[in-house]
């Protein structure tokens, strides 16, 4: 019998995510490391949106053990996995749909300004209009000069690139069997893949008010991009 899951959970059972995602995305650990280096070394407070099982936050803490992380996700099963990896004295867990938070932050626990906001493999579940609203809300929660970096799938700008991305992914994906996949159903503001081009998302960041918008890492159809709050 198929298991119904939320967008982003990927596998039928949350405890299978860490193993399964590394088989689906052979560059997953490289992505986490690259994104961790985007966080300034003097950061003290970080917001991780769509934190999932806590892999990105844990990777950041390897570099910056002093940080306090606010880890937000709408999946109790994923947050349970994250809680086993992140120290409770240096982590605030928030069970929330970050798309709903973007629209109505007053309905959620208040979040004091942070030095950095990060997200991995999550925001592509929002519509482009809601991505833009989320970027504006992130900017409102950054300290002056703070940064936001997002690692996410990107839509190919041309059919030739789309074919290239697909071929590389097929050739590089592990041949080992994957854990049981779930049947994705829309949940809250998220639905299955609403991927946008890099150009679209960079424009959304600029329209939200970010400066220094940049792409710092890309592996075919996945990129790390973001920008800074004005000083």
mmCIF file of C-alpha atoms in Angstrom:
data_model
loop_
_atom_site.group_PDB
_atom_site.id
_atom_site.type_symbol
_atom_site.label_atom_id
_atom_site.label_comp_id
_atom_site.label_asym_id
_atom_site.label_seq_id
_atom_site.Cartn_x
_atom_site.Cartn_y
_atom_site.Cartn_z
ATOM 1 C CA UNK A 1 0.000 0.000 0.000
ATOM 2 C CA UNK A 2 1.411 3.392 -1.031
ATOM 3 C CA UNK A 3 2.327 5.888 1.666
ATOM 4 C CA UNK A 4 1.154 9.477 1.160
ATOM 5 C CA UNK A 5 3.848 12.060 1.898
ATOM 6 C CA UNK A 6 4.278 15.825 1.863
ATOM 7 C CA UNK A 7 6.344 17.584 -0.815
ATOM 8 C CA UNK A 8 9.996 17.397 0.211
ATOM 9 C CA UNK A 9 9.750 14.227 2.269
ATOM 10 C CA UNK A 10 10.595 12.174 -0.866
ATOM 11 C CA UNK A 11 10.614 8.763 0.823
ATOM 12 C CA UNK A 12 7.823 6.891 2.547
ATOM 13 C CA UNK A 13 9.723 6.826 5.856
ATOM 14 C CA UNK A 14 11.682 9.806 7.194
ATOM 15 C CA UNK A 15 14.431 7.599 8.605
ATOM 16 C CA UNK A 16 15.298 6.600 5.010
ATOM 17 C CA UNK A 17 15.811 10.153 3.771
ATOM 18 C CA UNK A 18 19.535 10.553 4.482
ATOM 19 C CA UNK A 19 20.453 7.320 2.738
ATOM 20 C CA UNK A 20 18.011 7.782 -0.118
ATOM 21 C CA UNK A 21 18.865 11.379 -0.990
ATOM 22 C CA UNK A 22 22.539 10.481 -1.384
ATOM 23 C CA UNK A 23 21.578 7.813 -3.913
ATOM 24 C CA UNK A 24 19.316 10.197 -5.802
ATOM 25 C CA UNK A 25 21.784 13.117 -5.709
ATOM 26 C CA UNK A 26 25.414 11.949 -5.872
ATOM 27 C CA UNK A 27 26.650 15.506 -5.218
ATOM 28 C CA UNK A 28 24.493 15.957 -2.087
ATOM 29 C CA UNK A 29 27.357 16.164 0.401
ATOM 30 C CA UNK A 30 29.295 18.539 -1.828
ATOM 31 C CA UNK A 31 26.212 20.746 -1.998
ATOM 32 C CA UNK A 32 25.887 20.813 1.804
ATOM 33 C CA UNK A 33 29.555 21.681 2.246
ATOM 34 C CA UNK A 34 29.430 24.430 -0.371
ATOM 35 C CA UNK A 35 26.335 25.954 1.203
ATOM 36 C CA UNK A 36 27.875 25.797 4.670
ATOM 37 C CA UNK A 37 30.790 27.926 3.442
ATOM 38 C CA UNK A 38 28.362 30.660 2.386
ATOM 39 C CA UNK A 39 27.567 31.363 6.046
ATOM 40 C CA UNK A 40 29.890 34.044 7.485
ATOM 41 C CA UNK A 41 32.294 32.705 10.128
ATOM 42 C CA UNK A 42 31.126 35.279 12.672
ATOM 43 C CA UNK A 43 27.431 34.377 12.331
ATOM 44 C CA UNK A 44 25.649 33.727 15.620
ATOM 45 C CA UNK A 45 22.033 33.136 14.529
ATOM 46 C CA UNK A 46 20.934 31.209 11.432
ATOM 47 C CA UNK A 47 17.476 30.438 10.065
ATOM 48 C CA UNK A 48 17.210 27.127 8.169
ATOM 49 C CA UNK A 49 13.978 27.019 6.149
ATOM 50 C CA UNK A 50 12.712 23.565 5.251
ATOM 51 C CA UNK A 51 15.429 22.048 7.410
ATOM 52 C CA UNK A 52 14.263 18.480 6.767
ATOM 53 C CA UNK A 53 16.301 15.931 8.677
ATOM 54 C CA UNK A 54 18.811 18.585 9.740
ATOM 55 C CA UNK A 55 21.686 17.712 7.423
ATOM 56 C CA UNK A 56 22.448 21.281 6.338
ATOM 57 C CA UNK A 57 22.253 22.660 9.872
ATOM 58 C CA UNK A 58 24.518 19.863 11.107
ATOM 59 C CA UNK A 59 27.041 20.598 8.352
ATOM 60 C CA UNK A 60 27.037 24.303 9.259
ATOM 61 C CA UNK A 61 27.598 23.473 12.920
ATOM 62 C CA UNK A 62 30.683 21.446 11.987
ATOM 63 C CA UNK A 63 32.230 24.731 10.789
ATOM 64 C CA UNK A 64 30.564 27.067 13.233
ATOM 65 C CA UNK A 65 29.850 25.288 16.521
ATOM 66 C CA UNK A 66 28.921 28.564 18.197
ATOM 67 C CA UNK A 67 25.806 29.254 16.106
ATOM 68 C CA UNK A 68 22.235 29.062 17.268
ATOM 69 C CA UNK A 69 20.025 27.602 14.553
ATOM 70 C CA UNK A 70 16.313 28.192 14.073
ATOM 71 C CA UNK A 71 15.179 25.086 12.174
ATOM 72 C CA UNK A 72 11.779 25.347 10.479
ATOM 73 C CA UNK A 73 9.944 22.535 8.702
ATOM 74 C CA UNK A 74 6.318 21.496 8.318
ATOM 75 C CA UNK A 75 7.046 17.767 8.599
ATOM 76 C CA UNK A 76 7.010 16.424 12.174
ATOM 77 C CA UNK A 77 8.647 13.202 10.948
ATOM 78 C CA UNK A 78 11.565 15.096 9.379
ATOM 79 C CA UNK A 79 11.956 17.356 12.415
ATOM 80 C CA UNK A 80 12.148 14.305 14.645
ATOM 81 C CA UNK A 81 15.178 13.162 12.647
ATOM 82 C CA UNK A 82 16.715 16.650 12.881
ATOM 83 C CA UNK A 83 16.267 16.753 16.646
ATOM 84 C CA UNK A 84 18.512 13.705 16.970
ATOM 85 C CA UNK A 85 21.358 15.555 15.166
ATOM 86 C CA UNK A 86 21.203 19.080 16.550
ATOM 87 C CA UNK A 87 21.880 20.130 20.158
ATOM 88 C CA UNK A 88 18.665 21.294 21.855
ATOM 89 C CA UNK A 89 20.477 24.075 23.725
ATOM 90 C CA UNK A 90 21.598 25.649 20.431
ATOM 91 C CA UNK A 91 18.590 24.898 18.259
ATOM 92 C CA UNK A 92 15.073 26.289 18.140
ATOM 93 C CA UNK A 93 12.722 23.955 16.265
ATOM 94 C CA UNK A 94 9.617 25.423 14.644
ATOM 95 C CA UNK A 95 6.990 23.168 13.072
ATOM 96 C CA UNK A 96 5.630 25.434 10.355
ATOM 97 C CA UNK A 97 4.936 25.774 6.652
ATOM 98 C CA UNK A 98 7.453 28.403 5.533
ATOM 99 C CA UNK A 99 5.164 29.485 2.692
ATOM 100 C CA UNK A 100 2.399 30.269 5.181
ATOM 101 C CA UNK A 101 5.006 32.024 7.364
ATOM 102 C CA UNK A 102 5.984 34.163 4.373
ATOM 103 C CA UNK A 103 2.374 35.276 3.905
ATOM 104 C CA UNK A 104 1.401 35.739 7.565
ATOM 105 C CA UNK A 105 4.436 35.834 9.869
ATOM 106 C CA UNK A 106 2.301 37.271 12.664
ATOM 107 C CA UNK A 107 0.593 33.888 12.983
ATOM 108 C CA UNK A 108 3.853 32.156 13.949
ATOM 109 C CA UNK A 109 6.360 32.442 16.796
ATOM 110 C CA UNK A 110 8.345 35.672 16.312
ATOM 111 C CA UNK A 111 11.851 35.289 14.920
ATOM 112 C CA UNK A 112 14.434 37.877 15.923
ATOM 113 C CA UNK A 113 16.796 39.103 13.186
ATOM 114 C CA UNK A 114 19.337 36.525 12.013
ATOM 115 C CA UNK A 115 22.790 36.796 10.460
ATOM 116 C CA UNK A 116 22.029 34.299 7.727
ATOM 117 C CA UNK A 117 19.159 32.325 6.258
ATOM 118 C CA UNK A 118 19.716 29.099 4.356
ATOM 119 C CA UNK A 119 17.559 26.526 2.618
ATOM 120 C CA UNK A 120 18.226 23.346 0.689
ATOM 121 C CA UNK A 121 15.994 21.430 -1.712
ATOM 122 C CA UNK A 122 12.806 22.986 -0.350
ATOM 123 C CA UNK A 123 11.764 26.334 -1.840
ATOM 124 C CA UNK A 124 11.165 24.874 -5.314
ATOM 125 C CA UNK A 125 7.895 23.478 -3.925
ATOM 126 C CA UNK A 126 6.418 27.009 -3.900
ATOM 127 C CA UNK A 127 4.888 28.921 -6.790
ATOM 128 C CA UNK A 128 7.052 31.682 -8.246
ATOM 129 C CA UNK A 129 4.810 34.361 -6.725
ATOM 130 C CA UNK A 130 5.184 32.765 -3.301
ATOM 131 C CA UNK A 131 8.935 32.379 -3.787
ATOM 132 C CA UNK A 132 9.083 36.136 -4.230
ATOM 133 C CA UNK A 133 7.008 36.726 -1.094
ATOM 134 C CA UNK A 134 9.236 34.344 0.855
ATOM 135 C CA UNK A 135 12.345 36.186 -0.313
ATOM 136 C CA UNK A 136 10.831 39.455 0.937
ATOM 137 C CA UNK A 137 10.028 37.896 4.294
ATOM 138 C CA UNK A 138 13.548 36.483 4.599
ATOM 139 C CA UNK A 139 15.023 39.904 3.882
ATOM 140 C CA UNK A 140 12.834 41.428 6.604
ATOM 141 C CA UNK A 141 14.331 38.951 9.105
ATOM 142 C CA UNK A 142 17.995 39.508 8.194
ATOM 143 C CA UNK A 143 20.274 41.868 10.048
ATOM 144 C CA UNK A 144 21.803 44.604 7.842
ATOM 145 C CA UNK A 145 24.474 42.925 5.741
ATOM 146 C CA UNK A 146 23.062 39.467 6.489
ATOM 147 C CA UNK A 147 22.824 36.875 3.755
ATOM 148 C CA UNK A 148 20.468 34.333 2.265
ATOM 149 C CA UNK A 149 21.628 31.298 0.296
ATOM 150 C CA UNK A 150 19.379 28.731 -1.319
ATOM 151 C CA UNK A 151 20.365 25.364 -2.825
ATOM 152 C CA UNK A 152 17.640 24.141 -5.137
ATOM 153 C CA UNK A 153 16.865 22.522 -8.475
ATOM 154 C CA UNK A 154 16.687 25.008 -11.338
ATOM 155 C CA UNK A 155 14.733 24.815 -14.563
ATOM 156 C CA UNK A 156 16.885 24.549 -17.670
ATOM 157 C CA UNK A 157 16.722 27.706 -19.812
ATOM 158 C CA UNK A 158 16.671 25.745 -23.095
ATOM 159 C CA UNK A 159 15.625 22.242 -24.236
ATOM 160 C CA UNK A 160 19.270 21.386 -24.990
ATOM 161 C CA UNK A 161 20.194 22.157 -21.389
ATOM 162 C CA UNK A 162 17.187 20.206 -20.114
ATOM 163 C CA UNK A 163 18.362 17.144 -22.053
ATOM 164 C CA UNK A 164 21.894 17.603 -20.702
ATOM 165 C CA UNK A 165 20.706 17.906 -17.089
ATOM 166 C CA UNK A 166 18.578 14.779 -17.462
ATOM 167 C CA UNK A 167 21.363 12.759 -19.091
ATOM 168 C CA UNK A 168 23.914 13.670 -16.440
ATOM 169 C CA UNK A 169 21.485 12.891 -13.645
ATOM 170 C CA UNK A 170 20.687 9.481 -15.130
ATOM 171 C CA UNK A 171 24.363 8.627 -15.643
ATOM 172 C CA UNK A 172 25.411 9.726 -12.154
ATOM 173 C CA UNK A 173 22.531 8.383 -10.074
ATOM 174 C CA UNK A 174 23.453 5.346 -8.010
ATOM 175 C CA UNK A 175 22.342 1.954 -9.310
ATOM 176 C CA UNK A 176 21.636 0.830 -5.746
ATOM 177 C CA UNK A 177 17.941 0.356 -4.972
ATOM 178 C CA UNK A 178 16.237 3.348 -3.429
ATOM 179 C CA UNK A 179 14.188 3.234 -0.233
ATOM 180 C CA UNK A 180 10.443 3.117 -0.735
ATOM 181 C CA UNK A 181 9.178 6.309 -2.363
ATOM 182 C CA UNK A 182 6.025 7.990 -1.150
ATOM 183 C CA UNK A 183 3.097 9.364 -3.143
ATOM 184 C CA UNK A 184 3.387 13.149 -2.958
ATOM 185 C CA UNK A 185 0.255 15.149 -2.180
ATOM 186 C CA UNK A 186 0.121 18.963 -1.973
ATOM 187 C CA UNK A 187 0.329 20.234 1.590
ATOM 188 C CA UNK A 188 -0.201 23.784 2.778
ATOM 189 C CA UNK A 189 1.503 26.143 0.334
ATOM 190 C CA UNK A 190 3.734 23.443 -1.179
ATOM 191 C CA UNK A 191 3.189 21.065 -4.054
ATOM 192 C CA UNK A 192 5.436 18.829 -6.099
ATOM 193 C CA UNK A 193 8.244 20.531 -8.053
ATOM 194 C CA UNK A 194 7.502 24.083 -9.200
ATOM 195 C CA UNK A 195 11.020 24.632 -10.477
ATOM 196 C CA UNK A 196 12.026 28.034 -11.892
ATOM 197 C CA UNK A 197 15.015 29.103 -13.956
ATOM 198 C CA UNK A 198 17.999 30.687 -12.267
ATOM 199 C CA UNK A 199 17.293 33.933 -14.127
ATOM 200 C CA UNK A 200 13.757 34.034 -12.731
ATOM 201 C CA UNK A 201 14.891 33.439 -9.172
ATOM 202 C CA UNK A 202 17.747 35.944 -9.323
ATOM 203 C CA UNK A 203 15.239 38.509 -10.580
ATOM 204 C CA UNK A 204 12.891 37.652 -7.697
ATOM 205 C CA UNK A 205 15.729 38.163 -5.210
ATOM 206 C CA UNK A 206 16.577 41.558 -6.711
ATOM 207 C CA UNK A 207 12.923 42.578 -6.743
ATOM 208 C CA UNK A 208 12.684 41.599 -3.057
ATOM 209 C CA UNK A 209 15.510 44.027 -2.255
ATOM 210 C CA UNK A 210 18.573 41.802 -2.030
ATOM 211 C CA UNK A 211 21.927 43.193 -3.178
ATOM 212 C CA UNK A 212 24.997 41.347 -4.416
ATOM 213 C CA UNK A 213 22.792 38.624 -5.884
ATOM 214 C CA UNK A 214 24.999 35.798 -7.074
ATOM 215 C CA UNK A 215 25.262 32.137 -8.088
ATOM 216 C CA UNK A 216 28.122 30.595 -6.119
ATOM 217 C CA UNK A 217 27.837 26.910 -7.085
ATOM 218 C CA UNK A 218 26.089 24.889 -9.763
ATOM 219 C CA UNK A 219 26.031 21.244 -10.753
ATOM 220 C CA UNK A 220 23.961 21.083 -13.916
ATOM 221 C CA UNK A 221 20.322 21.322 -12.708
ATOM 222 C CA UNK A 222 21.045 22.292 -9.100
ATOM 223 C CA UNK A 223 22.473 25.612 -7.952
ATOM 224 C CA UNK A 224 23.303 27.633 -4.853
ATOM 225 C CA UNK A 225 22.270 31.251 -5.227
ATOM 226 C CA UNK A 226 21.350 34.170 -2.990
ATOM 227 C CA UNK A 227 22.288 37.640 -1.890
ATOM 228 C CA UNK A 228 22.681 40.123 0.942
ATOM 229 C CA UNK A 229 20.533 42.499 2.941
ATOM 230 C CA UNK A 230 21.500 46.125 2.338
ATOM 231 C CA UNK A 231 23.626 47.668 5.083
#
